[in-house]
Tab-separated table of C-alpha atoms and ligand atoms in Angstrom:
chain	number	residue	atom	x	y	z
A	1	MET	CA	134.724	42.515	154.047
A	2	LEU	CA	135.918	44.890	156.553
A	3	TYR	CA	133.481	47.857	157.766
A	4	ILE	CA	135.082	50.468	158.820
A	5	THR	CA	133.545	53.887	160.534
A	6	ASP	CA	135.368	57.149	160.296
A	7	VAL	CA	134.484	58.980	163.515
A	8	GLY	CA	137.390	61.141	163.685
A	9	PRO	CA	134.832	63.923	162.413
A	10	ARG	CA	133.102	63.972	165.493
A	11	ASP	CA	134.865	61.527	167.927
A	12	GLY	CA	138.523	63.509	166.855
A	13	LEU	CA	137.271	66.850	166.211
A	14	GLN	CA	134.741	67.423	169.536
A	15	SER	CA	138.149	67.202	171.976
A	16	GLN	CA	140.015	69.320	170.071
A	17	GLY	CA	141.481	72.431	171.979
A	18	THR	CA	140.570	74.459	168.097
A	19	ILE	CA	136.995	74.647	166.981
A	20	VAL	CA	137.301	73.663	163.407
A	21	GLY	CA	134.675	75.491	161.197
A	22	THR	CA	132.098	73.777	159.527
A	23	GLU	CA	133.529	73.982	155.944
A	24	GLY	CA	136.785	72.662	157.288
A	25	LYS	CA	134.584	69.744	158.447
A	26	ARG	CA	133.242	69.222	155.277
A	27	ALA	CA	136.305	69.369	153.432
A	28	LEU	CA	137.466	66.223	155.700
A	29	ILE	CA	134.075	64.681	155.414
A	30	GLU	CA	134.691	64.552	151.557
A	31	ALA	CA	138.474	63.629	151.537
A	32	LEU	CA	137.391	60.714	153.715
A	33	PHE	CA	134.546	59.615	151.149
A	34	ALA	CA	137.686	60.406	148.008
A	35	ALA	CA	139.952	57.552	150.350
A	36	GLY	CA	136.866	55.132	149.671
A	37	LEU	CA	135.784	55.783	153.727
A	38	ARG	CA	131.939	54.691	153.046
A	39	ARG	CA	130.897	54.557	156.767
A	40	ILE	CA	131.233	58.412	158.593
A	41	GLU	CA	129.941	59.743	161.934
A	42	ALA	CA	129.774	63.346	161.031
A	43	THR	CA	128.911	65.173	164.042
A	44	SER	CA	126.952	64.650	167.185
A	45	PHE	CA	123.560	66.727	167.868
A	46	VAL	CA	124.420	67.784	171.643
A	47	SER	CA	124.578	70.638	173.804
A	48	PRO	CA	126.459	73.857	172.280
A	49	LYS	CA	127.162	74.139	175.609
A	50	ALA	CA	128.626	70.892	176.523
A	51	VAL	CA	130.612	70.552	173.508
A	52	PRO	CA	130.961	73.490	171.635
A	53	GLN	CA	132.770	72.131	168.682
A	54	MET	CA	130.035	70.210	167.638
A	55	ALA	CA	127.570	73.536	167.488
A	56	ASP	CA	127.332	73.731	163.917
A	57	ALA	CA	126.016	70.060	163.786
A	58	ASP	CA	122.971	71.191	161.736
A	59	ALA	CA	124.258	73.187	158.962
A	60	LEU	CA	127.463	70.708	158.420
A	61	LEU	CA	124.675	67.567	158.021
A	62	ARG	CA	122.472	69.691	156.103
A	63	GLY	CA	125.257	71.023	153.378
A	64	LEU	CA	126.878	67.542	153.026
A	65	ALA	CA	127.060	65.552	149.507
A	66	VAL	CA	126.890	61.850	150.685
A	67	PRO	CA	127.447	59.392	148.045
A	68	ASP	CA	124.836	56.890	147.321
A	69	ASP	CA	126.265	54.222	148.622
A	70	ALA	CA	127.619	55.898	151.718
A	71	ARG	CA	126.299	55.944	155.032
A	72	VAL	CA	126.516	58.986	157.474
A	73	SER	CA	125.801	58.252	161.167
A	74	VAL	CA	125.483	61.235	163.900
A	75	LEU	CA	125.528	60.886	167.831
A	76	VAL	CA	122.381	61.956	169.490
A	77	PRO	CA	122.128	61.839	173.861
A	78	ASN	CA	118.373	62.351	173.572
A	79	GLN	CA	115.328	62.958	171.543
A	80	ARG	CA	116.324	66.962	171.491
A	81	GLY	CA	119.949	65.908	169.845
A	82	LEU	CA	117.277	63.057	167.588
A	83	GLU	CA	114.671	65.536	166.367
A	84	ARG	CA	117.723	68.185	165.541
A	85	ALA	CA	119.674	65.391	163.685
A	86	VAL	CA	116.032	64.290	161.216
A	87	ASP	CA	115.443	68.058	161.254
A	88	ALA	CA	118.484	68.190	159.619
A	89	GLY	CA	118.401	65.050	157.317
A	90	ALA	CA	119.808	62.131	159.351
A	91	ARG	CA	119.400	58.736	158.432
A	92	GLU	CA	121.485	57.235	161.104
A	93	ILE	CA	122.099	58.000	164.521
A	94	ALA	CA	123.779	56.550	167.051
A	95	VAL	CA	122.849	56.637	171.078
A	96	VAL	CA	125.791	56.488	173.571
A	97	LEU	CA	125.053	54.709	177.083
A	98	SER	CA	128.785	54.538	179.335
A	99	ALA	CA	128.452	51.129	181.602
A	100	THR	CA	129.284	53.151	184.486
A	101	GLU	CA	127.031	55.275	186.997
A	102	THR	CA	129.812	58.111	187.214
A	103	MET	CA	131.065	58.105	183.348
A	104	ASN	CA	127.020	58.695	182.495
A	105	ARG	CA	127.090	61.943	184.805
A	106	LYS	CA	129.534	63.213	183.456
A	107	ASN	CA	129.083	62.469	179.899
A	108	ILE	CA	125.234	63.373	179.781
A	109	ARG	CA	124.351	64.373	182.950
A	110	MET	CA	122.180	61.422	184.226
A	111	ASP	CA	122.503	58.382	186.098
A	112	LEU	CA	122.859	54.969	184.619
A	113	ASP	CA	118.876	54.268	184.837
A	114	ALA	CA	117.895	57.724	183.302
A	115	ALA	CA	120.723	57.084	180.555
A	116	LEU	CA	119.385	53.679	179.985
A	117	ASN	CA	115.789	54.557	179.447
A	118	THR	CA	116.734	58.125	177.505
A	119	CYS	CA	118.822	55.988	175.445
A	120	ARG	CA	116.065	52.836	174.757
A	121	GLU	CA	113.019	55.880	174.086
A	122	THR	CA	115.346	57.542	171.339
A	123	LEU	CA	116.308	54.437	169.668
A	124	ALA	CA	112.677	53.111	169.867
A	125	GLU	CA	111.573	56.877	168.449
A	126	ALA	CA	114.676	56.291	165.602
A	127	VAL	CA	113.407	53.166	164.672
A	128	ARG	CA	109.885	54.781	163.936
A	129	ALA	CA	111.014	57.523	162.202
A	130	GLY	CA	112.754	54.698	159.645
A	131	LEU	CA	116.367	55.538	160.816
A	132	ARG	CA	119.782	53.026	161.074
A	133	THR	CA	120.718	52.709	164.417
A	134	ARG	CA	124.113	51.824	166.420
A	135	ALA	CA	124.254	52.148	169.923
A	136	TYR	CA	127.287	52.485	171.846
A	137	VAL	CA	128.181	51.053	175.303
A	138	ALA	CA	131.020	53.156	176.167
A	139	VAL	CA	133.876	52.698	178.841
A	140	ALA	CA	133.132	48.764	178.335
A	141	PHE	CA	136.365	47.749	179.785
A	142	ALA	CA	137.411	50.573	181.857
A	143	CYS	CA	136.020	53.685	183.466
A	144	PRO	CA	138.433	56.659	184.298
A	145	PHE	CA	136.269	57.060	187.299
A	146	GLU	CA	135.047	53.242	188.529
A	147	GLY	CA	137.975	51.596	187.640
A	148	ASP	CA	137.472	48.248	185.873
A	149	THR	CA	134.004	47.456	184.100
A	150	PRO	CA	132.186	44.200	185.153
A	151	THR	CA	132.004	42.224	181.978
A	152	GLY	CA	128.370	41.063	183.148
A	153	ARG	CA	127.251	44.218	182.966
A	154	VAL	CA	128.578	45.541	179.491
A	155	VAL	CA	126.624	42.279	178.435
A	156	ASP	CA	123.663	43.155	180.070
A	157	LEU	CA	123.293	46.622	178.354
A	158	ALA	CA	124.387	45.270	175.131
A	159	LEU	CA	121.158	43.135	175.253
A	160	GLN	CA	118.819	45.850	176.418
A	161	MET	CA	120.433	48.271	173.519
A	162	ARG	CA	119.765	45.652	170.868
A	163	ALA	CA	115.835	44.873	172.150
A	164	ALA	CA	115.689	48.601	172.367
A	165	GLY	CA	116.290	48.878	168.445
A	166	ALA	CA	119.774	49.065	167.719
A	167	GLU	CA	121.090	47.342	164.918
A	168	GLU	CA	124.726	47.787	165.954
A	169	ILE	CA	126.406	47.561	169.667
A	170	VAL	CA	129.698	49.347	169.252
A	171	ILE	CA	131.728	48.053	172.101
A	172	ALA	CA	133.866	51.202	172.638
A	173	ASP	CA	136.712	51.658	174.777
A	174	THR	CA	136.738	54.933	175.830
A	175	ILE	CA	139.711	55.649	177.793
A	176	GLY	CA	142.044	52.884	175.816
A	177	ALA	CA	142.663	50.884	178.446
A	178	ALA	CA	141.631	46.986	177.358
A	179	ALA	CA	144.465	44.984	176.335
A	180	PRO	CA	143.771	41.738	173.980
A	181	SER	CA	142.833	39.673	176.519
A	182	ASP	CA	140.041	41.827	177.733
A	183	VAL	CA	138.920	41.708	174.113
A	184	GLU	CA	138.637	38.053	174.606
A	185	ARG	CA	137.032	38.156	177.423
A	186	VAL	CA	134.378	40.689	176.579
A	187	LEU	CA	133.834	38.956	173.277
A	188	GLY	CA	133.853	35.361	174.721
A	189	ALA	CA	130.734	36.481	177.039
A	190	LEU	CA	129.067	38.396	174.561
A	191	LEU	CA	129.085	36.619	171.254
A	192	GLY	CA	127.403	33.284	172.688
A	193	ILE	CA	124.580	35.902	173.127
A	194	LEU	CA	124.651	38.391	170.107
A	195	PRO	CA	125.992	37.349	166.507
A	196	ALA	CA	129.069	39.382	165.121
A	197	GLN	CA	127.428	40.688	162.625
A	198	THR	CA	125.751	43.227	165.340
A	199	ILE	CA	128.887	44.209	167.310
A	200	GLY	CA	131.453	46.774	166.245
A	201	MET	CA	134.907	47.584	168.147
A	202	HIS	CA	135.865	51.237	169.007
A	203	PHE	CA	139.408	51.458	170.485
A	204	HIS	CA	141.201	54.210	171.277
A	205	ASP	CA	145.261	53.860	171.568
A	206	THR	CA	146.363	55.444	174.601
A	207	ARG	CA	148.271	52.627	175.710
A	208	GLY	CA	149.601	51.328	172.018
A	209	MET	CA	147.215	48.089	172.299
A	210	ALA	CA	144.568	49.551	169.704
A	211	LEU	CA	145.563	47.736	166.755
A	212	ALA	CA	146.401	44.176	168.660
A	213	ASN	CA	142.731	44.905	170.334
A	214	ALA	CA	141.405	45.032	166.870
A	215	TRP	CA	143.203	41.641	165.612
A	216	CYS	CA	141.747	39.864	168.623
A	217	ALA	CA	138.063	41.331	167.584
A	218	MET	CA	138.830	40.432	163.780
A	219	ALA	CA	139.858	37.001	165.029
A	220	ARG	CA	136.762	36.344	166.749
A	221	GLY	CA	134.478	37.073	163.799
A	222	ILE	CA	134.046	41.069	164.606
A	223	ARG	CA	134.024	42.645	161.133
A	224	ARG	CA	132.475	46.092	162.299
A	225	PHE	CA	135.058	48.874	163.726
A	226	ASP	CA	135.402	52.355	164.390
A	227	ALA	CA	138.805	54.314	163.504
A	228	SER	CA	139.504	57.478	162.971
A	229	ILE	CA	141.532	59.421	160.626
A	230	GLY	CA	145.091	60.205	161.410
A	231	GLY	CA	144.409	58.524	164.864
A	232	VAL	CA	142.682	62.270	166.265
A	233	GLY	CA	140.623	61.483	168.997
A	234	GLY	CA	139.567	61.541	172.879
A	235	CYS	CA	136.569	62.536	175.064
A	236	PRO	CA	136.292	65.536	176.896
A	237	PHE	CA	134.837	64.017	179.643
A	238	ALA	CA	136.997	61.085	180.024
A	239	PRO	CA	140.104	62.246	181.456
A	240	GLY	CA	143.113	60.173	179.626
A	241	ALA	CA	141.595	59.646	176.678
A	242	ALA	CA	144.153	59.404	174.246
A	243	GLY	CA	143.253	59.481	170.476
A	244	ASN	CA	141.330	56.571	168.743
A	245	LEU	CA	142.959	53.356	166.971
A	246	ALA	CA	143.639	55.461	163.235
A	247	THR	CA	141.836	54.542	159.903
A	248	GLU	CA	144.808	54.148	158.277
A	249	ASP	CA	146.680	51.303	160.459
A	250	LEU	CA	143.434	49.105	160.704
A	251	ALA	CA	142.910	49.497	156.951
A	252	LEU	CA	146.960	48.292	156.167
A	253	MET	CA	146.653	45.608	158.862
A	254	ALA	CA	143.142	44.787	157.035
A	255	HIS	CA	144.427	44.681	153.453
A	256	GLN	CA	147.647	42.740	154.287
A	257	CYS	CA	144.896	40.010	156.186
A	258	GLY	CA	143.391	39.546	153.339
A	259	PHE	CA	140.174	42.061	154.142
A	260	GLU	CA	138.892	44.158	152.002
A	261	THR	CA	138.013	47.775	153.285
A	262	GLY	CA	136.822	49.744	150.230
A	263	ILE	CA	139.485	52.304	151.511
A	264	GLU	CA	142.354	53.276	149.117
A	265	LEU	CA	145.458	53.723	150.665
A	266	GLY	CA	147.333	55.203	148.474
A	267	ALA	CA	144.713	58.094	148.732
A	268	ILE	CA	144.157	58.633	152.632
A	269	GLY	CA	147.245	60.660	152.704
A	270	ALA	CA	145.103	63.830	151.596
A	271	ALA	CA	142.550	63.298	154.152
A	272	ILE	CA	145.398	62.322	156.664
A	273	GLU	CA	147.185	65.944	155.676
A	274	THR	CA	143.656	67.668	156.009
A	275	THR	CA	143.264	66.601	159.298
A	276	SER	CA	146.438	67.787	160.550
A	277	ARG	CA	145.533	71.562	158.815
A	278	LEU	CA	142.230	71.389	160.192
A	279	VAL	CA	143.987	70.637	163.946
A	280	GLY	CA	146.920	72.722	163.524
A	281	TYR	CA	149.248	70.098	163.993
A	282	PRO	CA	150.921	67.104	162.672
A	283	VAL	CA	148.246	63.857	163.196
A	284	GLY	CA	149.117	60.475	161.466
A	285	GLY	CA	148.913	56.401	162.447
A	286	ARG	CA	151.460	54.277	163.052
A	287	SER	CA	151.705	53.179	159.685
A	288	GLN	CA	152.095	56.870	158.220
A	289	ARG	CA	155.539	56.850	157.282
A	290	TRP	CA	155.604	53.796	155.437
A	291	LEU	CA	152.508	54.689	153.556
A	292	ALA	CA	154.142	58.166	152.514
A	293	ARG	CA	157.049	56.204	151.524
A	294	ALA	CA	155.047	53.796	149.499
A	295	GLN	CA	153.118	56.292	147.986
A	296	ALA	CA	155.856	57.950	146.821
B	301	COA	N1	120.876	69.628	171.539
B	301	COA	C1	120.993	70.724	171.487
B	301	COA	N2	120.924	71.278	172.901
B	301	COA	C2	120.330	70.415	174.085
B	301	COA	C3	120.111	69.132	173.666
B	301	COA	C4	120.700	68.672	172.303
B	301	COA	N3	120.499	67.287	172.066
B	301	COA	N4	119.911	68.609	174.236
B	301	COA	C5	119.746	68.897	175.734
B	301	COA	N5	119.908	70.727	175.386
B	301	COA	C6	119.979	72.121	175.631
B	301	COA	C7	118.850	72.396	176.616
B	301	COA	O1	117.856	72.664	175.654
B	301	COA	C8	118.990	73.114	177.353
B	301	COA	O2	119.161	74.491	177.070
B	301	COA	P1	118.816	76.172	177.727
B	301	COA	O3	120.287	76.024	178.744
B	301	COA	O4	119.232	76.737	176.578
B	301	COA	O5	117.786	75.983	178.230
B	301	COA	C9	120.292	72.993	177.963
B	301	COA	O6	120.774	71.928	177.007
B	301	COA	C10	120.254	71.913	179.201
B	301	COA	O7	119.697	70.918	179.049
B	301	COA	P2	119.407	69.748	180.228
B	301	COA	O8	118.455	68.980	179.410
B	301	COA	O9	119.456	70.480	181.568
B	301	COA	O10	120.881	68.968	179.852
B	301	COA	P3	121.997	68.955	180.538
B	301	COA	O11	122.444	70.099	180.872
B	301	COA	O12	121.716	68.112	181.795
B	301	COA	O13	122.642	68.238	179.665
B	301	COA	C11	123.556	66.693	177.590
B	301	COA	C12	122.808	66.680	179.189
B	301	COA	C13	122.851	65.507	177.500
B	301	COA	C14	122.584	68.129	176.860
B	301	COA	C15	124.639	67.500	177.572
B	301	COA	O14	125.178	66.736	178.571
B	301	COA	C16	125.374	66.754	176.390
B	301	COA	O15	125.105	67.608	174.833
B	301	COA	N6	126.301	66.039	176.589
B	301	COA	C17	127.068	65.299	175.381
B	301	COA	C18	128.268	65.191	175.271
B	301	COA	C19	129.219	64.295	174.840
B	301	COA	O16	129.184	64.540	173.129
B	301	COA	N7	129.849	63.554	174.911
B	301	COA	C20	131.187	63.029	174.019
B	301	COA	C21	130.335	61.660	173.321
B	301	COA	S1	129.987	60.899	173.908
B	302	ZN	ZN1	135.892	57.051	170.917
């Protein structure tokens, strides 16, 4: 089994010029559930001044009908975000720690030490509250401000997040700079220390290598991936970040390689169409034309 978390409603919609309304977001999440997605990052409880696109996190989460076998995660940048998330009924949260000083400052206005402490405290509090937990290590391959990220730092931060209670460490190529050889290097260092089932990978497709990177991680035993419907995505605080690896491309590759994902490719077109309608331009992964033909 390959577990795909669709981060489109959060990573995808946070960077759009248009602010998608709560009803639209709900329709998108429902379309993802209908296509068989069972892990979704629905929104983020961040400052509405920092990310106005996510200002409706409370209302969205409260009104969401979640299938019994599905998991909905929400991103929280600090304890205030965690409190808001718990109030709105969250069962799973993700904290975000960037691997460089500058990216932490740009993203959450903290230096690396402060970000580390905040993530640790937020994770501990989430564990006490009985929530499931993920921790992003962002800009794990390269930072738009500092260049190549030292592998040792990524390993160190991943271990610290694990020790602080994160069930899953998500190694994120926030700006889509990694090549498969980089994935091999980072996973080569991580897999000696952390079991594969505690690691997730989050790729962006800026340089067209996201699918190759995903395969590289799959070949090394990684079974947890973030992706976004139609490949929508980006980060408002990381210049040059393009869309995420498209959910439909990853699912198609996984199926052809013999992995189950629970995703029904025949039904994913509706979720892609919903996304296009919401963002106001046509989205879709590399396999979209083939998928549309196969459906017809
Ligand atoms: N949710 C809502 N509001 C929050 C908040 C949260 N999680 N955390 C802080 N705030 C509010 C404070 O109450 C305060 O409000 P006020 O101006 O009305 O008094 C304001 O935000 C500033 O608080 P402060 O603690 O000084 O935060 P900051 O301005 O240093 O910003 C973050 C820090 C983390 C809140 C902000 O940078 C942020 O939300 N970043 C998220 C970035 C993001 O989502 N990136 C993409 C995903 S990786
Ligand atoms: Zn991302």
